[in-house]
Short mmCIF file of N, CA and C and ligand atoms in Angstrom, two decimals:
data_model
loop_
_atom_site.label_atom_id
_atom_site.label_comp_id
_atom_site.label_asym_id
_atom_site.label_seq_id
_atom_site.Cartn_x
_atom_site.Cartn_y
_atom_site.Cartn_z
N UNK A 1 77.39 -3.55 -57.19
CA UNK A 1 76.86 -4.69 -56.45
C UNK A 1 77.79 -5.07 -55.32
N UNK A 2 77.20 -5.30 -54.18
CA UNK A 2 78.03 -5.63 -53.01
C UNK A 2 78.40 -7.11 -53.03
N UNK A 3 79.62 -7.39 -53.40
CA UNK A 3 80.12 -8.76 -53.36
C UNK A 3 80.49 -9.08 -51.93
N UNK A 4 80.24 -10.33 -51.51
CA UNK A 4 80.66 -10.73 -50.16
C UNK A 4 81.61 -11.91 -50.27
N UNK A 5 82.38 -12.09 -49.22
CA UNK A 5 83.32 -13.21 -49.18
C UNK A 5 82.96 -14.13 -48.02
N UNK A 6 82.85 -15.42 -48.29
CA UNK A 6 82.63 -16.42 -47.24
C UNK A 6 83.71 -17.49 -47.40
N UNK A 7 84.49 -17.70 -46.38
CA UNK A 7 85.67 -18.57 -46.50
C UNK A 7 86.49 -18.10 -47.70
N UNK A 8 86.74 -19.02 -48.65
CA UNK A 8 87.59 -18.72 -49.80
C UNK A 8 86.81 -18.23 -51.02
N UNK A 9 85.48 -18.09 -50.93
CA UNK A 9 84.70 -17.80 -52.14
C UNK A 9 83.96 -16.48 -52.09
N UNK A 10 83.76 -15.91 -53.29
CA UNK A 10 83.02 -14.65 -53.42
C UNK A 10 81.60 -14.93 -53.94
N UNK A 11 80.67 -14.15 -53.39
CA UNK A 11 79.26 -14.31 -53.77
C UNK A 11 78.67 -12.94 -54.13
N UNK A 12 77.77 -12.93 -55.11
CA UNK A 12 77.11 -11.69 -55.53
C UNK A 12 75.61 -11.77 -55.24
N UNK A 13 74.96 -10.61 -54.97
CA UNK A 13 73.52 -10.60 -54.69
C UNK A 13 72.74 -11.23 -55.85
N UNK A 14 71.74 -12.04 -55.52
CA UNK A 14 71.04 -12.78 -56.58
C UNK A 14 69.51 -12.66 -56.44
N UNK A 15 68.96 -12.95 -55.25
CA UNK A 15 67.51 -12.82 -55.06
C UNK A 15 67.27 -11.87 -53.88
N UNK A 16 66.55 -10.80 -54.15
CA UNK A 16 66.36 -9.75 -53.14
C UNK A 16 65.35 -10.19 -52.08
N UNK A 17 65.34 -9.45 -50.97
CA UNK A 17 64.37 -9.71 -49.91
C UNK A 17 62.94 -9.62 -50.44
N UNK A 18 62.72 -8.63 -51.31
CA UNK A 18 61.38 -8.42 -51.86
C UNK A 18 60.95 -9.61 -52.70
N UNK A 19 61.87 -10.09 -53.52
CA UNK A 19 61.56 -11.23 -54.38
C UNK A 19 61.31 -12.50 -53.57
N UNK A 20 62.07 -12.68 -52.50
CA UNK A 20 61.87 -13.82 -51.61
C UNK A 20 60.48 -13.72 -50.98
N UNK A 21 60.15 -12.53 -50.51
CA UNK A 21 58.87 -12.31 -49.85
C UNK A 21 57.71 -12.61 -50.80
N UNK A 22 57.85 -12.20 -52.06
CA UNK A 22 56.78 -12.44 -53.03
C UNK A 22 56.62 -13.93 -53.34
N UNK A 23 57.74 -14.63 -53.44
CA UNK A 23 57.68 -16.07 -53.70
C UNK A 23 56.99 -16.78 -52.54
N UNK A 24 57.30 -16.36 -51.32
CA UNK A 24 56.70 -16.97 -50.13
C UNK A 24 55.21 -16.65 -50.04
N UNK A 25 54.86 -15.42 -50.39
CA UNK A 25 53.45 -15.03 -50.35
C UNK A 25 52.62 -15.88 -51.30
N UNK A 26 53.18 -16.19 -52.46
CA UNK A 26 52.39 -16.96 -53.41
C UNK A 26 52.29 -18.44 -52.98
N UNK A 27 53.34 -18.96 -52.35
CA UNK A 27 53.25 -20.32 -51.79
C UNK A 27 52.20 -20.34 -50.67
N UNK A 28 52.26 -19.36 -49.79
CA UNK A 28 51.35 -19.32 -48.64
C UNK A 28 49.89 -19.26 -49.08
N UNK A 29 49.65 -18.48 -50.12
CA UNK A 29 48.29 -18.34 -50.64
C UNK A 29 47.74 -19.70 -51.09
N UNK A 30 48.57 -20.44 -51.81
CA UNK A 30 48.16 -21.77 -52.29
C UNK A 30 47.95 -22.74 -51.13
N UNK A 31 48.85 -22.71 -50.16
CA UNK A 31 48.73 -23.63 -49.03
C UNK A 31 47.48 -23.32 -48.20
N UNK A 32 47.26 -22.04 -47.96
CA UNK A 32 46.07 -21.64 -47.19
C UNK A 32 44.78 -22.14 -47.85
N UNK A 33 44.81 -22.16 -49.17
CA UNK A 33 43.65 -22.64 -49.92
C UNK A 33 43.58 -24.17 -49.92
N UNK A 34 44.71 -24.81 -50.24
CA UNK A 34 44.72 -26.27 -50.41
C UNK A 34 44.53 -27.04 -49.09
N UNK A 35 44.93 -26.45 -47.97
CA UNK A 35 44.89 -27.19 -46.70
C UNK A 35 43.88 -26.63 -45.70
N UNK A 36 43.00 -25.79 -46.18
CA UNK A 36 41.92 -25.26 -45.35
C UNK A 36 41.15 -26.42 -44.70
N UNK A 37 41.01 -26.39 -43.39
CA UNK A 37 40.24 -27.43 -42.69
C UNK A 37 40.97 -28.76 -42.53
N UNK A 38 42.22 -28.85 -43.01
CA UNK A 38 42.94 -30.14 -42.95
C UNK A 38 43.99 -30.19 -41.83
N UNK A 39 44.17 -29.11 -41.16
CA UNK A 39 45.13 -29.00 -40.07
C UNK A 39 46.46 -29.71 -40.38
N UNK A 40 47.18 -29.20 -41.40
CA UNK A 40 48.42 -29.86 -41.82
C UNK A 40 49.51 -29.81 -40.74
N UNK A 41 50.43 -30.79 -40.84
CA UNK A 41 51.64 -30.77 -40.01
C UNK A 41 52.78 -30.33 -40.91
N UNK A 42 53.29 -29.13 -40.70
CA UNK A 42 54.46 -28.67 -41.46
C UNK A 42 55.70 -29.26 -40.82
N UNK A 43 56.62 -29.68 -41.70
CA UNK A 43 57.83 -30.29 -41.21
C UNK A 43 59.04 -29.59 -41.84
N UNK A 44 59.63 -28.67 -41.11
CA UNK A 44 60.80 -27.94 -41.61
C UNK A 44 62.04 -28.81 -41.55
N UNK A 45 62.85 -28.74 -42.60
CA UNK A 45 64.09 -29.51 -42.64
C UNK A 45 65.26 -28.60 -42.26
N UNK A 46 65.84 -28.88 -41.09
CA UNK A 46 66.93 -28.05 -40.57
C UNK A 46 68.26 -28.42 -41.22
N UNK A 47 69.30 -27.53 -41.22
CA UNK A 47 69.22 -26.19 -40.66
C UNK A 47 68.70 -25.16 -41.67
N UNK A 48 68.93 -25.45 -42.95
CA UNK A 48 68.74 -24.44 -44.00
C UNK A 48 67.37 -23.79 -44.07
N UNK A 49 66.32 -24.50 -43.62
CA UNK A 49 64.97 -23.97 -43.85
C UNK A 49 64.48 -23.01 -42.76
N UNK A 50 65.29 -22.77 -41.73
CA UNK A 50 64.74 -22.06 -40.57
C UNK A 50 64.16 -20.68 -40.88
N UNK A 51 64.82 -19.93 -41.76
CA UNK A 51 64.36 -18.57 -42.06
C UNK A 51 63.12 -18.61 -42.95
N UNK A 52 63.16 -19.50 -43.92
CA UNK A 52 62.03 -19.70 -44.83
C UNK A 52 60.79 -20.15 -44.04
N UNK A 53 60.97 -21.12 -43.17
CA UNK A 53 59.85 -21.64 -42.38
C UNK A 53 59.25 -20.51 -41.54
N UNK A 54 60.11 -19.73 -40.92
CA UNK A 54 59.65 -18.64 -40.08
C UNK A 54 58.82 -17.63 -40.88
N UNK A 55 59.32 -17.22 -42.03
CA UNK A 55 58.59 -16.24 -42.84
C UNK A 55 57.32 -16.83 -43.45
N UNK A 56 57.41 -18.10 -43.86
CA UNK A 56 56.21 -18.74 -44.44
C UNK A 56 55.12 -18.87 -43.39
N UNK A 57 55.48 -19.31 -42.19
CA UNK A 57 54.47 -19.53 -41.15
C UNK A 57 53.73 -18.25 -40.78
N UNK A 58 54.42 -17.10 -40.91
CA UNK A 58 53.75 -15.83 -40.60
C UNK A 58 52.65 -15.52 -41.59
N UNK A 59 52.69 -16.17 -42.75
CA UNK A 59 51.67 -15.93 -43.78
C UNK A 59 50.64 -17.06 -43.85
N UNK A 60 50.77 -18.06 -42.99
CA UNK A 60 49.80 -19.16 -42.97
C UNK A 60 48.68 -18.77 -42.00
N UNK A 61 47.45 -18.79 -42.50
CA UNK A 61 46.33 -18.31 -41.70
C UNK A 61 45.41 -19.43 -41.24
N UNK A 62 45.66 -20.66 -41.70
CA UNK A 62 44.82 -21.80 -41.32
C UNK A 62 45.40 -22.49 -40.07
N UNK A 63 44.61 -23.30 -39.40
CA UNK A 63 45.10 -24.10 -38.27
C UNK A 63 46.17 -25.06 -38.76
N UNK A 64 47.29 -25.14 -38.05
CA UNK A 64 48.37 -26.03 -38.49
C UNK A 64 49.31 -26.31 -37.33
N UNK A 65 50.13 -27.34 -37.52
CA UNK A 65 51.18 -27.65 -36.54
C UNK A 65 52.53 -27.53 -37.24
N UNK A 66 53.58 -27.36 -36.44
CA UNK A 66 54.92 -27.23 -37.03
C UNK A 66 55.92 -28.03 -36.21
N UNK A 67 56.74 -28.81 -36.92
CA UNK A 67 57.87 -29.42 -36.23
C UNK A 67 59.07 -29.40 -37.18
N UNK A 68 60.22 -29.77 -36.66
CA UNK A 68 61.44 -29.75 -37.47
C UNK A 68 62.12 -31.11 -37.43
N UNK A 69 62.73 -31.48 -38.56
CA UNK A 69 63.60 -32.65 -38.58
C UNK A 69 64.96 -32.19 -39.10
N UNK A 70 65.94 -33.02 -38.87
CA UNK A 70 67.28 -32.65 -39.29
C UNK A 70 67.98 -33.81 -39.99
N UNK A 71 68.54 -33.56 -41.14
CA UNK A 71 69.42 -34.52 -41.81
C UNK A 71 70.46 -33.70 -42.58
N UNK A 72 71.48 -34.36 -43.07
CA UNK A 72 72.53 -33.59 -43.72
C UNK A 72 73.14 -34.37 -44.87
N UNK A 73 73.50 -33.67 -45.96
CA UNK A 73 74.14 -34.36 -47.08
C UNK A 73 75.25 -33.55 -47.73
N UNK A 74 75.48 -32.34 -47.24
CA UNK A 74 76.39 -31.46 -47.96
C UNK A 74 77.68 -31.12 -47.23
N UNK A 75 78.77 -31.13 -47.96
CA UNK A 75 80.03 -30.60 -47.45
C UNK A 75 80.60 -29.73 -48.55
N UNK A 76 80.86 -28.48 -48.26
CA UNK A 76 81.37 -27.58 -49.29
C UNK A 76 80.28 -27.21 -50.26
N UNK A 77 80.61 -27.09 -51.55
CA UNK A 77 79.63 -26.62 -52.52
C UNK A 77 79.11 -27.74 -53.41
N UNK A 78 79.49 -28.98 -53.13
CA UNK A 78 79.01 -30.07 -53.97
C UNK A 78 78.39 -31.16 -53.10
N UNK A 79 77.29 -31.73 -53.59
CA UNK A 79 76.63 -32.79 -52.84
C UNK A 79 77.54 -34.00 -52.74
N UNK A 80 77.68 -34.53 -51.52
CA UNK A 80 78.46 -35.75 -51.36
C UNK A 80 77.57 -36.96 -51.60
N UNK A 81 76.25 -36.70 -51.63
CA UNK A 81 75.31 -37.79 -51.81
C UNK A 81 75.17 -38.65 -50.57
N UNK A 82 75.85 -38.28 -49.52
CA UNK A 82 75.78 -39.06 -48.28
C UNK A 82 74.76 -38.42 -47.35
N UNK A 83 73.72 -39.14 -47.07
CA UNK A 83 72.72 -38.62 -46.15
C UNK A 83 72.87 -39.32 -44.82
N UNK A 84 72.95 -38.56 -43.76
CA UNK A 84 73.11 -39.13 -42.44
C UNK A 84 71.74 -39.46 -41.83
N UNK A 85 71.71 -39.63 -40.57
CA UNK A 85 70.47 -40.05 -39.90
C UNK A 85 69.43 -38.93 -39.83
N UNK A 86 68.23 -39.32 -39.56
CA UNK A 86 67.13 -38.37 -39.41
C UNK A 86 66.86 -38.16 -37.92
N UNK A 87 66.86 -36.91 -37.51
CA UNK A 87 66.65 -36.57 -36.11
C UNK A 87 65.33 -35.82 -35.95
N UNK A 88 64.58 -36.15 -34.93
CA UNK A 88 63.44 -35.32 -34.56
C UNK A 88 62.08 -35.79 -35.01
N UNK A 89 62.03 -36.96 -35.67
CA UNK A 89 60.73 -37.44 -36.15
C UNK A 89 60.03 -38.26 -35.07
N UNK A 90 59.30 -37.58 -34.18
CA UNK A 90 58.62 -38.35 -33.15
C UNK A 90 57.15 -37.99 -32.98
N UNK A 91 56.64 -37.18 -33.94
CA UNK A 91 55.22 -36.85 -33.86
C UNK A 91 54.39 -37.99 -34.43
N UNK A 92 53.16 -38.07 -34.01
CA UNK A 92 52.22 -39.04 -34.58
C UNK A 92 51.71 -38.47 -35.91
N UNK A 93 52.04 -39.16 -37.00
CA UNK A 93 51.70 -38.62 -38.32
C UNK A 93 50.57 -39.39 -39.01
N UNK A 94 50.07 -40.45 -38.36
CA UNK A 94 49.00 -41.25 -38.95
C UNK A 94 47.79 -40.38 -39.27
N UNK A 95 47.33 -40.50 -40.52
CA UNK A 95 46.14 -39.77 -41.01
C UNK A 95 46.31 -38.24 -41.02
N UNK A 96 47.55 -37.78 -40.92
CA UNK A 96 47.76 -36.32 -40.97
C UNK A 96 48.25 -35.91 -42.36
N UNK A 97 47.97 -34.67 -42.70
CA UNK A 97 48.48 -34.09 -43.95
C UNK A 97 49.85 -33.49 -43.65
N UNK A 98 50.89 -34.17 -44.12
CA UNK A 98 52.26 -33.75 -43.82
C UNK A 98 52.82 -32.93 -44.98
N UNK A 99 53.35 -31.76 -44.65
CA UNK A 99 53.90 -30.86 -45.66
C UNK A 99 55.36 -30.55 -45.32
N UNK A 100 56.25 -31.09 -46.12
CA UNK A 100 57.69 -30.89 -45.89
C UNK A 100 58.09 -29.50 -46.38
N UNK A 101 58.87 -28.79 -45.57
CA UNK A 101 59.34 -27.46 -45.95
C UNK A 101 60.85 -27.46 -46.11
N UNK A 102 61.31 -27.28 -47.34
CA UNK A 102 62.74 -27.31 -47.66
C UNK A 102 63.20 -25.94 -48.15
N UNK A 103 64.45 -25.63 -47.88
CA UNK A 103 65.03 -24.40 -48.41
C UNK A 103 65.36 -24.56 -49.89
N UNK A 104 65.98 -25.69 -50.24
CA UNK A 104 66.42 -25.88 -51.62
C UNK A 104 66.46 -27.37 -51.96
N UNK A 105 66.07 -27.69 -53.18
CA UNK A 105 66.21 -29.05 -53.68
C UNK A 105 67.18 -29.00 -54.85
N UNK A 106 68.24 -29.79 -54.72
CA UNK A 106 69.32 -29.82 -55.70
C UNK A 106 69.22 -31.17 -56.43
N UNK A 107 69.95 -32.18 -56.01
CA UNK A 107 69.82 -33.50 -56.62
C UNK A 107 68.52 -34.18 -56.19
N UNK A 108 68.01 -33.78 -55.02
CA UNK A 108 66.79 -34.39 -54.51
C UNK A 108 67.04 -35.62 -53.65
N UNK A 109 68.31 -35.94 -53.43
CA UNK A 109 68.65 -37.14 -52.63
C UNK A 109 68.20 -37.00 -51.19
N UNK A 110 68.42 -35.83 -50.63
CA UNK A 110 68.05 -35.60 -49.23
C UNK A 110 66.56 -35.81 -49.04
N UNK A 111 65.80 -35.20 -49.95
CA UNK A 111 64.35 -35.27 -49.87
C UNK A 111 63.85 -36.68 -50.12
N UNK A 112 64.48 -37.38 -51.02
CA UNK A 112 64.11 -38.76 -51.33
C UNK A 112 64.20 -39.62 -50.07
N UNK A 113 65.28 -39.42 -49.34
CA UNK A 113 65.51 -40.16 -48.10
C UNK A 113 64.40 -39.87 -47.09
N UNK A 114 64.08 -38.59 -46.94
CA UNK A 114 63.03 -38.18 -46.01
C UNK A 114 61.67 -38.73 -46.45
N UNK A 115 61.39 -38.68 -47.74
CA UNK A 115 60.11 -39.17 -48.26
C UNK A 115 59.98 -40.68 -48.04
N UNK A 116 61.07 -41.40 -48.24
CA UNK A 116 61.05 -42.85 -48.02
C UNK A 116 60.64 -43.17 -46.58
N UNK A 117 61.18 -42.42 -45.65
CA UNK A 117 60.85 -42.65 -44.24
C UNK A 117 59.38 -42.28 -43.96
N UNK A 118 58.97 -41.13 -44.50
CA UNK A 118 57.61 -40.67 -44.22
C UNK A 118 56.56 -41.55 -44.87
N UNK A 119 56.93 -42.19 -45.98
CA UNK A 119 55.98 -43.09 -46.67
C UNK A 119 55.63 -44.30 -45.81
N UNK A 120 56.48 -44.63 -44.86
CA UNK A 120 56.18 -45.77 -43.99
C UNK A 120 55.18 -45.40 -42.89
N UNK A 121 54.89 -44.10 -42.77
CA UNK A 121 53.84 -43.66 -41.84
C UNK A 121 52.55 -43.57 -42.64
N UNK A 122 51.42 -43.85 -42.02
CA UNK A 122 50.16 -43.80 -42.77
C UNK A 122 49.59 -42.39 -42.78
N UNK A 123 50.29 -41.50 -43.49
CA UNK A 123 49.83 -40.12 -43.54
C UNK A 123 48.62 -40.01 -44.47
N UNK A 124 47.79 -38.99 -44.25
CA UNK A 124 46.65 -38.74 -45.14
C UNK A 124 47.16 -38.23 -46.48
N UNK A 125 48.22 -37.41 -46.45
CA UNK A 125 48.87 -36.95 -47.67
C UNK A 125 50.27 -36.49 -47.32
N UNK A 126 51.09 -36.42 -48.36
CA UNK A 126 52.49 -36.05 -48.17
C UNK A 126 52.84 -35.09 -49.30
N UNK A 127 53.18 -33.85 -48.97
CA UNK A 127 53.57 -32.95 -50.05
C UNK A 127 54.83 -32.17 -49.69
N UNK A 128 55.41 -31.57 -50.70
CA UNK A 128 56.70 -30.92 -50.54
C UNK A 128 56.62 -29.46 -50.98
N UNK A 129 57.16 -28.61 -50.13
CA UNK A 129 57.34 -27.20 -50.46
C UNK A 129 58.84 -26.93 -50.48
N UNK A 130 59.33 -26.31 -51.55
CA UNK A 130 60.71 -25.87 -51.51
C UNK A 130 60.80 -24.44 -52.01
N UNK A 131 61.57 -23.63 -51.30
CA UNK A 131 61.72 -22.24 -51.74
C UNK A 131 62.46 -22.19 -53.07
N UNK A 132 63.52 -23.00 -53.19
CA UNK A 132 64.33 -22.99 -54.41
C UNK A 132 64.46 -24.39 -54.99
N UNK A 133 64.54 -24.47 -56.31
CA UNK A 133 64.76 -25.74 -57.00
C UNK A 133 65.76 -25.52 -58.13
N UNK A 134 66.70 -26.47 -58.25
CA UNK A 134 67.63 -26.46 -59.39
C UNK A 134 67.13 -27.52 -60.38
N UNK A 135 66.25 -27.15 -61.30
CA UNK A 135 65.61 -28.15 -62.18
C UNK A 135 66.59 -28.88 -63.09
N UNK A 136 67.72 -28.26 -63.40
CA UNK A 136 68.70 -28.92 -64.28
C UNK A 136 69.41 -30.08 -63.57
N UNK A 137 69.38 -30.06 -62.23
CA UNK A 137 70.05 -31.10 -61.46
C UNK A 137 69.06 -32.16 -60.98
N UNK A 138 67.86 -31.71 -60.67
CA UNK A 138 66.84 -32.58 -60.10
C UNK A 138 66.31 -33.55 -61.15
N UNK A 139 66.55 -34.85 -60.94
CA UNK A 139 66.10 -35.84 -61.92
C UNK A 139 65.23 -36.92 -61.28
N UNK A 140 64.74 -36.65 -60.08
CA UNK A 140 63.95 -37.64 -59.37
C UNK A 140 62.52 -37.68 -59.91
N UNK A 141 61.85 -38.80 -59.63
CA UNK A 141 60.50 -39.01 -60.17
C UNK A 141 59.40 -38.40 -59.29
N UNK A 142 59.67 -38.21 -58.00
CA UNK A 142 58.60 -37.75 -57.12
C UNK A 142 58.25 -36.28 -57.37
N UNK A 143 56.98 -35.93 -57.13
CA UNK A 143 56.54 -34.56 -57.41
C UNK A 143 56.94 -33.55 -56.33
N UNK A 144 57.18 -32.32 -56.76
CA UNK A 144 57.42 -31.20 -55.83
C UNK A 144 56.22 -30.26 -56.03
N UNK A 145 55.31 -30.27 -55.07
CA UNK A 145 54.03 -29.59 -55.28
C UNK A 145 54.14 -28.06 -55.26
N UNK A 146 55.03 -27.54 -54.42
CA UNK A 146 55.13 -26.08 -54.29
C UNK A 146 56.60 -25.64 -54.41
N UNK A 147 56.89 -24.93 -55.49
CA UNK A 147 58.26 -24.45 -55.72
C UNK A 147 58.24 -22.93 -55.77
N UNK A 148 59.04 -22.29 -54.92
CA UNK A 148 59.09 -20.83 -54.88
C UNK A 148 59.74 -20.26 -56.12
N UNK A 149 60.89 -20.82 -56.47
CA UNK A 149 61.63 -20.27 -57.60
C UNK A 149 62.62 -21.29 -58.16
N UNK A 150 62.63 -21.43 -59.48
CA UNK A 150 63.63 -22.27 -60.14
C UNK A 150 64.90 -21.45 -60.34
N UNK A 151 66.04 -22.07 -60.03
CA UNK A 151 67.31 -21.36 -60.21
C UNK A 151 68.28 -22.24 -61.01
N UNK A 152 69.28 -21.62 -61.66
CA UNK A 152 70.26 -22.41 -62.40
C UNK A 152 71.15 -23.21 -61.47
N UNK A 153 71.91 -24.12 -62.05
CA UNK A 153 72.79 -24.98 -61.26
C UNK A 153 74.04 -24.23 -60.80
N UNK A 154 73.81 -23.32 -59.86
CA UNK A 154 74.91 -22.54 -59.30
C UNK A 154 74.73 -22.50 -57.80
N UNK A 155 75.80 -22.55 -57.06
CA UNK A 155 75.72 -22.58 -55.60
C UNK A 155 75.23 -21.24 -55.06
N UNK A 156 74.26 -21.30 -54.14
CA UNK A 156 73.72 -20.09 -53.53
C UNK A 156 73.85 -20.14 -52.00
N UNK A 157 73.90 -18.98 -51.40
CA UNK A 157 73.95 -18.87 -49.93
C UNK A 157 73.02 -17.76 -49.47
N UNK A 158 72.76 -17.73 -48.17
CA UNK A 158 71.96 -16.67 -47.57
C UNK A 158 70.55 -17.16 -47.31
N UNK A 159 69.82 -16.41 -46.49
CA UNK A 159 68.45 -16.75 -46.15
C UNK A 159 68.35 -18.19 -45.65
N UNK A 160 69.26 -18.54 -44.77
CA UNK A 160 69.26 -19.89 -44.18
C UNK A 160 70.27 -20.83 -44.81
N UNK A 161 70.60 -20.59 -46.09
CA UNK A 161 71.53 -21.47 -46.80
C UNK A 161 72.97 -21.09 -46.50
N UNK A 162 73.82 -22.10 -46.37
CA UNK A 162 75.19 -21.84 -45.96
C UNK A 162 76.22 -22.34 -46.96
N UNK A 163 77.41 -21.78 -46.85
CA UNK A 163 78.60 -22.36 -47.47
C UNK A 163 79.51 -22.74 -46.31
N UNK A 164 79.64 -24.01 -46.05
CA UNK A 164 80.37 -24.49 -44.87
C UNK A 164 80.02 -23.69 -43.62
N UNK A 165 78.73 -23.59 -43.38
CA UNK A 165 78.13 -22.97 -42.18
C UNK A 165 78.15 -21.44 -42.16
N UNK A 166 78.78 -20.79 -43.11
CA UNK A 166 78.70 -19.33 -43.15
C UNK A 166 77.60 -18.89 -44.12
N UNK A 167 77.00 -17.75 -43.81
CA UNK A 167 76.04 -17.13 -44.73
C UNK A 167 74.58 -17.33 -44.39
N UNK A 168 74.28 -18.15 -43.39
CA UNK A 168 72.88 -18.43 -43.08
C UNK A 168 72.11 -17.18 -42.65
N UNK A 169 72.82 -16.24 -42.04
CA UNK A 169 72.19 -15.04 -41.48
C UNK A 169 71.89 -13.95 -42.50
N UNK A 170 72.34 -14.11 -43.74
CA UNK A 170 72.12 -13.08 -44.75
C UNK A 170 70.64 -12.96 -45.11
N UNK A 171 70.17 -11.73 -45.29
CA UNK A 171 68.74 -11.50 -45.55
C UNK A 171 68.35 -11.77 -46.99
N UNK A 172 69.31 -11.70 -47.90
CA UNK A 172 69.01 -11.99 -49.30
C UNK A 172 69.79 -13.24 -49.72
N UNK A 173 69.50 -13.72 -50.93
CA UNK A 173 70.20 -14.89 -51.44
C UNK A 173 71.30 -14.43 -52.40
N UNK A 174 72.49 -15.00 -52.22
CA UNK A 174 73.66 -14.66 -53.03
C UNK A 174 74.05 -15.87 -53.86
N UNK A 175 74.68 -15.58 -55.00
CA UNK A 175 75.12 -16.64 -55.91
C UNK A 175 76.64 -16.62 -55.99
N UNK A 176 77.22 -17.81 -56.11
CA UNK A 176 78.67 -17.90 -56.26
C UNK A 176 79.11 -17.06 -57.46
N UNK A 177 80.10 -16.20 -57.24
CA UNK A 177 80.59 -15.32 -58.31
C UNK A 177 81.40 -16.13 -59.31
N UNK A 178 81.34 -15.73 -60.58
CA UNK A 178 82.20 -16.37 -61.59
C UNK A 178 83.63 -16.04 -61.28
N UNK A 179 84.50 -16.99 -61.53
CA UNK A 179 85.95 -16.80 -61.22
C UNK A 179 86.51 -15.63 -62.02
P1 LIG B 201 70.19 -32.53 -52.45
O1 LIG B 201 70.12 -33.76 -51.61
O2 LIG B 201 71.27 -32.58 -53.46
O3 LIG B 201 68.86 -32.15 -53.08
O4 LIG B 201 70.62 -31.35 -51.51
C1 LIG B 201 69.75 -30.80 -50.63
C2 LIG B 201 70.43 -30.04 -49.51
O5 LIG B 201 71.76 -29.62 -49.86
C3 LIG B 201 69.66 -28.79 -49.24
O6 LIG B 201 68.68 -29.01 -48.27
C4 LIG B 201 70.73 -27.82 -48.80
O7 LIG B 201 70.95 -27.92 -47.42
C5 LIG B 201 71.98 -28.27 -49.54
N1 LIG B 201 72.19 -27.48 -50.78
C6 LIG B 201 71.92 -27.84 -52.04
N2 LIG B 201 72.21 -26.87 -52.93
C7 LIG B 201 72.72 -25.85 -52.19
C8 LIG B 201 73.19 -24.52 -52.53
O8 LIG B 201 73.24 -24.08 -53.69
N3 LIG B 201 73.62 -23.77 -51.47
C9 LIG B 201 73.59 -24.20 -50.18
N4 LIG B 201 73.14 -25.42 -49.83
C10 LIG B 201 72.70 -26.23 -50.83
MG1 LIG B 202 68.64 -28.25 -46.32
#
């Protein structure tokens, strides 16, 4: 197995390109069905979701719009729980079906913050897509309608996800190696 090094840490291959593609295909199939005729507004959460959003959108066959927002809560490999400001939310969302696209949900704090803001808009519906979920960490009450894959509580990088900004360009997902 090809171990890689990013900054001071080693990572091992964890989810292959093929497996990522299959998870995305199954999410896309459900979305194409559930939002047919509803012209949803997809909202990618930067930076981590850029690769996922790109690959997912290629499999969306219904009429839709796409925009991106940006917020941040992470430094290093542990959540600081500090969420900064939200950038980029200037579309008219009244009566629209808004679908948030996340790379990963860990504690769910980041998403909670975004949902609180979006709830103040009179959207027709609000749903969440995440490629990855750490169910052992996520203890929030709000629903996650579309989850690509549940993963254990271990730090991952690649496919848009970073470790202190390195690793976003990797085509597969890597997991922090055991010491
Ligand atoms: P939460 O607020 O704890 O749910 O964290 C959500 C954000 O933290 C995600 O959108 C990611 O940007 C980042 N994050 C959480 N877990 C990981 C991980 O294992 N690797 C890389 N980034 C992560
Ligand atoms: Mg993110």
